[in-house]
Amino acid sequence: MHVAPRTTLRAAAVTAALGALLLAPLPAQEARAASTLTNAGFEADGTGTATPAGWSTYSAAGQNAASFTEAGGHGGGYRLTHWSASAYKVETYQYLTGLANGSHTLSAWVRSSGGQNSAYLALRNCGSAEQRTELPPTPNGAWIRIVTPVVVNGGNCTVSVNSDARAGNWINVDDLTLTAGTAGLTVKGVDVSTLKKSEDLGGTYRTSGGTGGDALGILRSAGANYGRLKVWVNPADGYNDKARVLTMAKRIKAQGMKLLVDFHYSDTWADPGAQSKPAAWAGHSYSQLRTDVYSHTYDVLNALKAQGTTADMVQIGNEINTGMLWPEGSTDNWSQLAGLLKSGVSAAKAVSSSTQIALHLAHGGDNALYRWWFDNATAQGVPFDVIALSFYGYWHGPLSGLQANLDDISARYGKKVLVVETAYPFRLDSEDAHENIIDTTAELVSGYAASSAGQSAWLRDVMSVVEAVPAGRGLGVVYWEPAWTAVSGNGWDPADPSSGNGWENQALFGYDDRLLPAASLLSHR
């Protein structure tokens, strides 16, 4: 996925920058204000223009030449580039007047080398708080669309492209639009399935300032508004069963959060490589399995409703790329899989018609998989409200692949999309004796270090990609197991108390039990 540095780009950039130095004055040049973006695709000037038509350029250090137009646009022949052979700070901006008051959203296609102190789009001087969206690193050279919403009061607004960069860092920006309407994420969730077991075994949690407290409350204060809980049928350790889910649901709802219930239809982990039937259902016929799915789903959800904690969203299966309840519910037999899914959906809707139904696959960047799977599901008449995806960049590819898939499937099926699992390491070493799932630099996503800053940037950029899904169909993001810290006995295997935790370096609480900076992204607009 990683490509070599674009030497041809840099050579062209050097030529363009030198030309711009000769042609462009160093002070900022004010472009004539207008009520719509002028030259939003940077097609008016050709190559090497430091101050494109309709735009202004500013650098306090006289580095206007670090901003220039060049060939290689997203939708046309040209783009805006920020680049210099030495460290630089530069802004390319356009001041708009005569805008209608109310919500507006800036959209742009971008690329970035990464590595800058900051590189972002901003909407400022709009009569409300400035809004920014950072450019994700795109070392594979793919374009990514990002959006920035703002509320205009007074009819004016400045559209701004900013770089505070190290030598050789670059960004490309093209095809900007500013339109009426808003953006943002409805779901900013956390999967807290292992939290109760951690607490029972002595796990502790602290705010970023070091004050001890309830992990759920700390995450809620950081901005989390959804809690996700997995349900196993009869797990070996007794956690994540109906009784424990009921207890945790009360805590989630007491925090003012919404509840997402994730049915695995197993006694242990269910994922694309394992969809084992619960032991109690092992000898059941396909017909009986349909009844089992209905009864189990109804039982758990009705008990939640009875205690005043009705599920707001329900997953019928977990990462069911290959089906569930093997072999009867394998994707080798779509008719039977659809029957099982319909049983779960029917039970959930019988308890609460307003509960949203999500169908969940892993490999969130694999568009061919999602088209194949959901074409089959819709052909079989399986009803659902939300397409839920797992997306871990170190396994599932670049953010551009996630974006392409989200854009396509949300339009193809007319559904909301939700990244229901993502995470990233803040360090590589392990706190316990069990090796971490991601523990070498070779496993990391290019452009994202195993650091607090890298973890923050990953969550930020996944959220930005979901926020940019057209027609407001990007529902949100759930961070997977932010409270699964290294606590003796709370390992990966519910049948083995001595099993270790391979996830503590991807939690949102550090090895000192303090909340990490990435959690602040949960308050994303």
PDB file of N, CA and C in Angstrom, residues 83-135:
ATOM      1  N   TRP A  83       4.089  23.100  -0.206  1.00  0.00           N
ATOM      2  CA  TRP A  83       5.336  22.327  -0.128  1.00  0.00           C
ATOM      3  C   TRP A  83       6.502  23.298  -0.109  1.00  0.00           C
ATOM      4  N   SER A  84       7.552  22.920   0.585  1.00  0.00           N
ATOM      5  CA  SER A  84       8.800  23.660   0.531  1.00  0.00           C
ATOM      6  C   SER A  84       9.934  22.742   0.956  1.00  0.00           C
ATOM      7  N   ALA A  85      11.110  23.037   0.449  1.00  0.00           N
ATOM      8  CA  ALA A  85      12.281  22.261   0.820  1.00  0.00           C
ATOM      9  C   ALA A  85      12.764  22.573   2.228  1.00  0.00           C
ATOM     10  N   SER A  86      12.245  23.634   2.830  1.00  0.00           N
ATOM     11  CA  SER A  86      12.562  23.975   4.215  1.00  0.00           C
ATOM     12  C   SER A  86      11.262  24.100   4.998  1.00  0.00           C
ATOM     13  N   ALA A  87      11.359  24.147   6.306  1.00  0.00           N
ATOM     14  CA  ALA A  87      10.164  24.276   7.142  1.00  0.00           C
ATOM     15  C   ALA A  87       9.395  25.529   6.759  1.00  0.00           C
ATOM     16  N   TYR A  88       8.064  25.455   6.834  1.00  0.00           N
ATOM     17  CA  TYR A  88       7.263  26.591   6.377  1.00  0.00           C
ATOM     18  C   TYR A  88       5.926  26.653   7.090  1.00  0.00           C
ATOM     19  N   LYS A  89       5.359  27.878   7.077  1.00  0.00           N
ATOM     20  CA  LYS A  89       3.993  28.127   7.521  1.00  0.00           C
ATOM     21  C   LYS A  89       3.324  28.985   6.453  1.00  0.00           C
ATOM     22  N   VAL A  90       2.188  28.518   5.949  1.00  0.00           N
ATOM     23  CA  VAL A  90       1.507  29.272   4.897  1.00  0.00           C
ATOM     24  C   VAL A  90       0.009  29.001   4.960  1.00  0.00           C
ATOM     25  N   GLU A  91      -0.756  29.987   4.527  1.00  0.00           N
ATOM     26  CA  GLU A  91      -2.210  29.889   4.476  1.00  0.00           C
ATOM     27  C   GLU A  91      -2.690  30.360   3.108  1.00  0.00           C
ATOM     28  N   THR A  92      -3.590  29.598   2.513  1.00  0.00           N
ATOM     29  CA  THR A  92      -4.271  29.999   1.288  1.00  0.00           C
ATOM     30  C   THR A  92      -5.747  30.131   1.638  1.00  0.00           C
ATOM     31  N   TYR A  93      -6.315  31.303   1.387  1.00  0.00           N
ATOM     32  CA  TYR A  93      -7.673  31.520   1.903  1.00  0.00           C
ATOM     33  C   TYR A  93      -8.523  32.333   0.931  1.00  0.00           C
ATOM     34  N   GLN A  94      -9.817  32.288   1.177  1.00  0.00           N
ATOM     35  CA  GLN A  94     -10.786  33.046   0.378  1.00  0.00           C
ATOM     36  C   GLN A  94     -11.882  33.548   1.305  1.00  0.00           C
ATOM     37  N   TYR A  95     -12.155  34.833   1.205  1.00  0.00           N
ATOM     38  CA  TYR A  95     -13.133  35.492   2.080  1.00  0.00           C
ATOM     39  C   TYR A  95     -14.451  35.618   1.331  1.00  0.00           C
ATOM     40  N   LEU A  96     -15.513  35.088   1.915  1.00  0.00           N
ATOM     41  CA  LEU A  96     -16.836  35.108   1.291  1.00  0.00           C
ATOM     42  C   LEU A  96     -17.758  36.063   2.037  1.00  0.00           C
ATOM     43  N   THR A  97     -18.562  36.774   1.296  1.00  0.00           N
ATOM     44  CA  THR A  97     -19.586  37.653   1.868  1.00  0.00           C
ATOM     45  C   THR A  97     -20.928  37.326   1.230  1.00  0.00           C
ATOM     46  N   GLY A  98     -21.983  37.812   1.847  1.00  0.00           N
ATOM     47  CA  GLY A  98     -23.312  37.622   1.285  1.00  0.00           C
ATOM     48  C   GLY A  98     -23.854  36.222   1.435  1.00  0.00           C
ATOM     49  N   LEU A  99     -23.277  35.442   2.350  1.00  0.00           N
ATOM     50  CA  LEU A  99     -23.785  34.096   2.592  1.00  0.00           C
ATOM     51  C   LEU A  99     -25.086  34.142   3.388  1.00  0.00           C
ATOM     52  N   ALA A 100     -25.965  33.192   3.137  1.00  0.00           N
ATOM     53  CA  ALA A 100     -27.159  33.056   3.965  1.00  0.00           C
ATOM     54  C   ALA A 100     -26.738  32.588   5.351  1.00  0.00           C
ATOM     55  N   ASN A 101     -27.352  33.159   6.372  1.00  0.00           N
ATOM     56  CA  ASN A 101     -27.053  32.699   7.721  1.00  0.00           C
ATOM     57  C   ASN A 101     -27.564  31.271   7.922  1.00  0.00           C
ATOM     58  N   GLY A 102     -26.880  30.530   8.780  1.00  0.00           N
ATOM     59  CA  GLY A 102     -27.265  29.151   9.051  1.00  0.00           C
ATOM     60  C   GLY A 102     -26.118  28.208   8.826  1.00  0.00           C
ATOM     61  N   SER A 103     -26.426  26.925   8.785  1.00  0.00           N
ATOM     62  CA  SER A 103     -25.402  25.885   8.684  1.00  0.00           C
ATOM     63  C   SER A 103     -24.864  25.763   7.261  1.00  0.00           C
ATOM     64  N   HIS A 104     -23.547  25.659   7.168  1.00  0.00           N
ATOM     65  CA  HIS A 104     -22.869  25.418   5.899  1.00  0.00           C
ATOM     66  C   HIS A 104     -21.813  24.339   6.118  1.00  0.00           C
ATOM     67  N   THR A 105     -21.477  23.640   5.047  1.00  0.00           N
ATOM     68  CA  THR A 105     -20.439  22.612   5.119  1.00  0.00           C
ATOM     69  C   THR A 105     -19.465  22.770   3.965  1.00  0.00           C
ATOM     70  N   LEU A 106     -18.188  22.841   4.309  1.00  0.00           N
ATOM     71  CA  LEU A 106     -17.114  22.851   3.327  1.00  0.00           C
ATOM     72  C   LEU A 106     -16.699  21.420   3.043  1.00  0.00           C
ATOM     73  N   SER A 107     -16.586  21.079   1.766  1.00  0.00           N
ATOM     74  CA  SER A 107     -16.092  19.774   1.350  1.00  0.00           C
ATOM     75  C   SER A 107     -14.876  19.983   0.463  1.00  0.00           C
ATOM     76  N   ALA A 108     -13.880  19.116   0.596  1.00  0.00           N
ATOM     77  CA  ALA A 108     -12.683  19.217  -0.229  1.00  0.00           C
ATOM     78  C   ALA A 108     -12.049  17.848  -0.384  1.00  0.00           C
ATOM     79  N   TRP A 109     -11.377  17.656  -1.507  1.00  0.00           N
ATOM     80  CA  TRP A 109     -10.574  16.461  -1.726  1.00  0.00           C
ATOM     81  C   TRP A 109      -9.133  16.794  -1.386  1.00  0.00           C
ATOM     82  N   VAL A 110      -8.490  15.933  -0.608  1.00  0.00           N
ATOM     83  CA  VAL A 110      -7.166  16.258  -0.075  1.00  0.00           C
ATOM     84  C   VAL A 110      -6.240  15.047  -0.131  1.00  0.00           C
ATOM     85  N   ARG A 111      -4.945  15.351  -0.100  1.00  0.00           N
ATOM     86  CA  ARG A 111      -3.886  14.360   0.100  1.00  0.00           C
ATOM     87  C   ARG A 111      -2.823  15.010   0.969  1.00  0.00           C
ATOM     88  N   SER A 112      -2.040  14.190   1.647  1.00  0.00           N
ATOM     89  CA  SER A 112      -1.020  14.745   2.531  1.00  0.00           C
ATOM     90  C   SER A 112       0.090  13.739   2.775  1.00  0.00           C
ATOM     91  N   SER A 113       1.311  14.256   2.867  1.00  0.00           N
ATOM     92  CA  SER A 113       2.443  13.403   3.229  1.00  0.00           C
ATOM     93  C   SER A 113       2.375  12.964   4.682  1.00  0.00           C
ATOM     94  N   GLY A 114       1.653  13.743   5.514  1.00  0.00           N
ATOM     95  CA  GLY A 114       1.727  13.560   6.955  1.00  0.00           C
ATOM     96  C   GLY A 114       3.022  14.145   7.482  1.00  0.00           C
ATOM     97  N   GLY A 115       3.157  14.212   8.784  1.00  0.00           N
ATOM     98  CA  GLY A 115       4.373  14.688   9.407  1.00  0.00           C
ATOM     99  C   GLY A 115       4.388  16.154   9.762  1.00  0.00           C
ATOM    100  N   GLN A 116       3.363  16.894   9.349  1.00  0.00           N
ATOM    101  CA  GLN A 116       3.314  18.323   9.663  1.00  0.00           C
ATOM    102  C   GLN A 116       3.026  18.555  11.143  1.00  0.00           C
ATOM    103  N   ASN A 117       3.376  19.745  11.609  1.00  0.00           N
ATOM    104  CA  ASN A 117       2.902  20.165  12.925  1.00  0.00           C
ATOM    105  C   ASN A 117       1.387  20.282  12.894  1.00  0.00           C
ATOM    106  N   SER A 118       0.872  20.809  11.791  1.00  0.00           N
ATOM    107  CA  SER A 118      -0.567  20.828  11.538  1.00  0.00           C
ATOM    108  C   SER A 118      -0.791  21.090  10.054  1.00  0.00           C
ATOM    109  N   ALA A 119      -1.854  20.511   9.541  1.00  0.00           N
ATOM    110  CA  ALA A 119      -2.290  20.752   8.163  1.00  0.00           C
ATOM    111  C   ALA A 119      -3.794  20.570   8.165  1.00  0.00           C
ATOM    112  N   TYR A 120      -4.532  21.626   7.893  1.00  0.00           N
ATOM    113  CA  TYR A 120      -5.975  21.552   8.103  1.00  0.00           C
ATOM    114  C   TYR A 120      -6.729  22.536   7.221  1.00  0.00           C
ATOM    115  N   LEU A 121      -8.014  22.231   7.040  1.00  0.00           N
ATOM    116  CA  LEU A 121      -8.967  23.172   6.468  1.00  0.00           C
ATOM    117  C   LEU A 121      -9.685  23.841   7.620  1.00  0.00           C
ATOM    118  N   ALA A 122     -10.013  25.124   7.438  1.00  0.00           N
ATOM    119  CA  ALA A 122     -10.710  25.848   8.498  1.00  0.00           C
ATOM    120  C   ALA A 122     -11.792  26.737   7.912  1.00  0.00           C
ATOM    121  N   LEU A 123     -12.834  26.940   8.677  1.00  0.00           N
ATOM    122  CA  LEU A 123     -13.849  27.957   8.416  1.00  0.00           C
ATOM    123  C   LEU A 123     -13.814  28.891   9.612  1.00  0.00           C
ATOM    124  N   ARG A 124     -13.429  30.151   9.366  1.00  0.00           N
ATOM    125  CA  ARG A 124     -13.274  31.108  10.454  1.00  0.00           C
ATOM    126  C   ARG A 124     -13.884  32.441  10.075  1.00  0.00           C
ATOM    127  N   ASN A 125     -14.012  33.315  11.061  1.00  0.00           N
ATOM    128  CA  ASN A 125     -14.638  34.631  10.854  1.00  0.00           C
ATOM    129  C   ASN A 125     -16.054  34.483  10.294  1.00  0.00           C
ATOM    130  N   CYS A 126     -16.744  33.457  10.766  1.00  0.00           N
ATOM    131  CA  CYS A 126     -18.077  33.149  10.248  1.00  0.00           C
ATOM    132  C   CYS A 126     -19.184  33.575  11.219  1.00  0.00           C
ATOM    133  N   GLY A 127     -18.813  34.234  12.312  1.00  0.00           N
ATOM    134  CA  GLY A 127     -19.800  34.632  13.300  1.00  0.00           C
ATOM    135  C   GLY A 127     -20.085  33.553  14.317  1.00  0.00           C
ATOM    136  N   SER A 128     -19.284  32.489  14.305  1.00  0.00           N
ATOM    137  CA  SER A 128     -19.385  31.407  15.281  1.00  0.00           C
ATOM    138  C   SER A 128     -17.980  30.845  15.481  1.00  0.00           C
ATOM    139  N   ALA A 129     -17.853  29.858  16.338  1.00  0.00           N
ATOM    140  CA  ALA A 129     -16.535  29.311  16.631  1.00  0.00           C
ATOM    141  C   ALA A 129     -15.880  28.752  15.376  1.00  0.00           C
ATOM    142  N   GLU A 130     -14.578  28.983  15.250  1.00  0.00           N
ATOM    143  CA  GLU A 130     -13.835  28.426  14.122  1.00  0.00           C
ATOM    144  C   GLU A 130     -13.919  26.912  14.129  1.00  0.00           C
ATOM    145  N   GLN A 131     -14.072  26.324  12.939  1.00  0.00           N
ATOM    146  CA  GLN A 131     -14.135  24.878  12.786  1.00  0.00           C
ATOM    147  C   GLN A 131     -12.968  24.415  11.913  1.00  0.00           C
ATOM    148  N   ARG A 132     -12.329  23.317  12.306  1.00  0.00           N
ATOM    149  CA  ARG A 132     -11.190  22.787  11.570  1.00  0.00           C
ATOM    150  C   ARG A 132     -11.365  21.290  11.302  1.00  0.00           C
ATOM    151  N   THR A 133     -10.770  20.849  10.211  1.00  0.00           N
ATOM    152  CA  THR A 133     -10.625  19.424   9.936  1.00  0.00           C
ATOM    153  C   THR A 133      -9.205  19.178   9.461  1.00  0.00           C
ATOM    154  N   GLU A 134      -8.485  18.336  10.200  1.00  0.00           N
ATOM    155  CA  GLU A 134      -7.112  18.010   9.836  1.00  0.00           C
ATOM    156  C   GLU A 134      -7.081  17.125   8.587  1.00  0.00           C
ATOM    157  N   LEU A 135      -6.041  17.284   7.781  1.00  0.00           N
ATOM    158  CA  LEU A 135      -5.864  16.428   6.613  1.00  0.00           C
ATOM    159  C   LEU A 135      -5.244  15.103   7.046  1.00  0.00           C
TER     160      LEU A 135
END
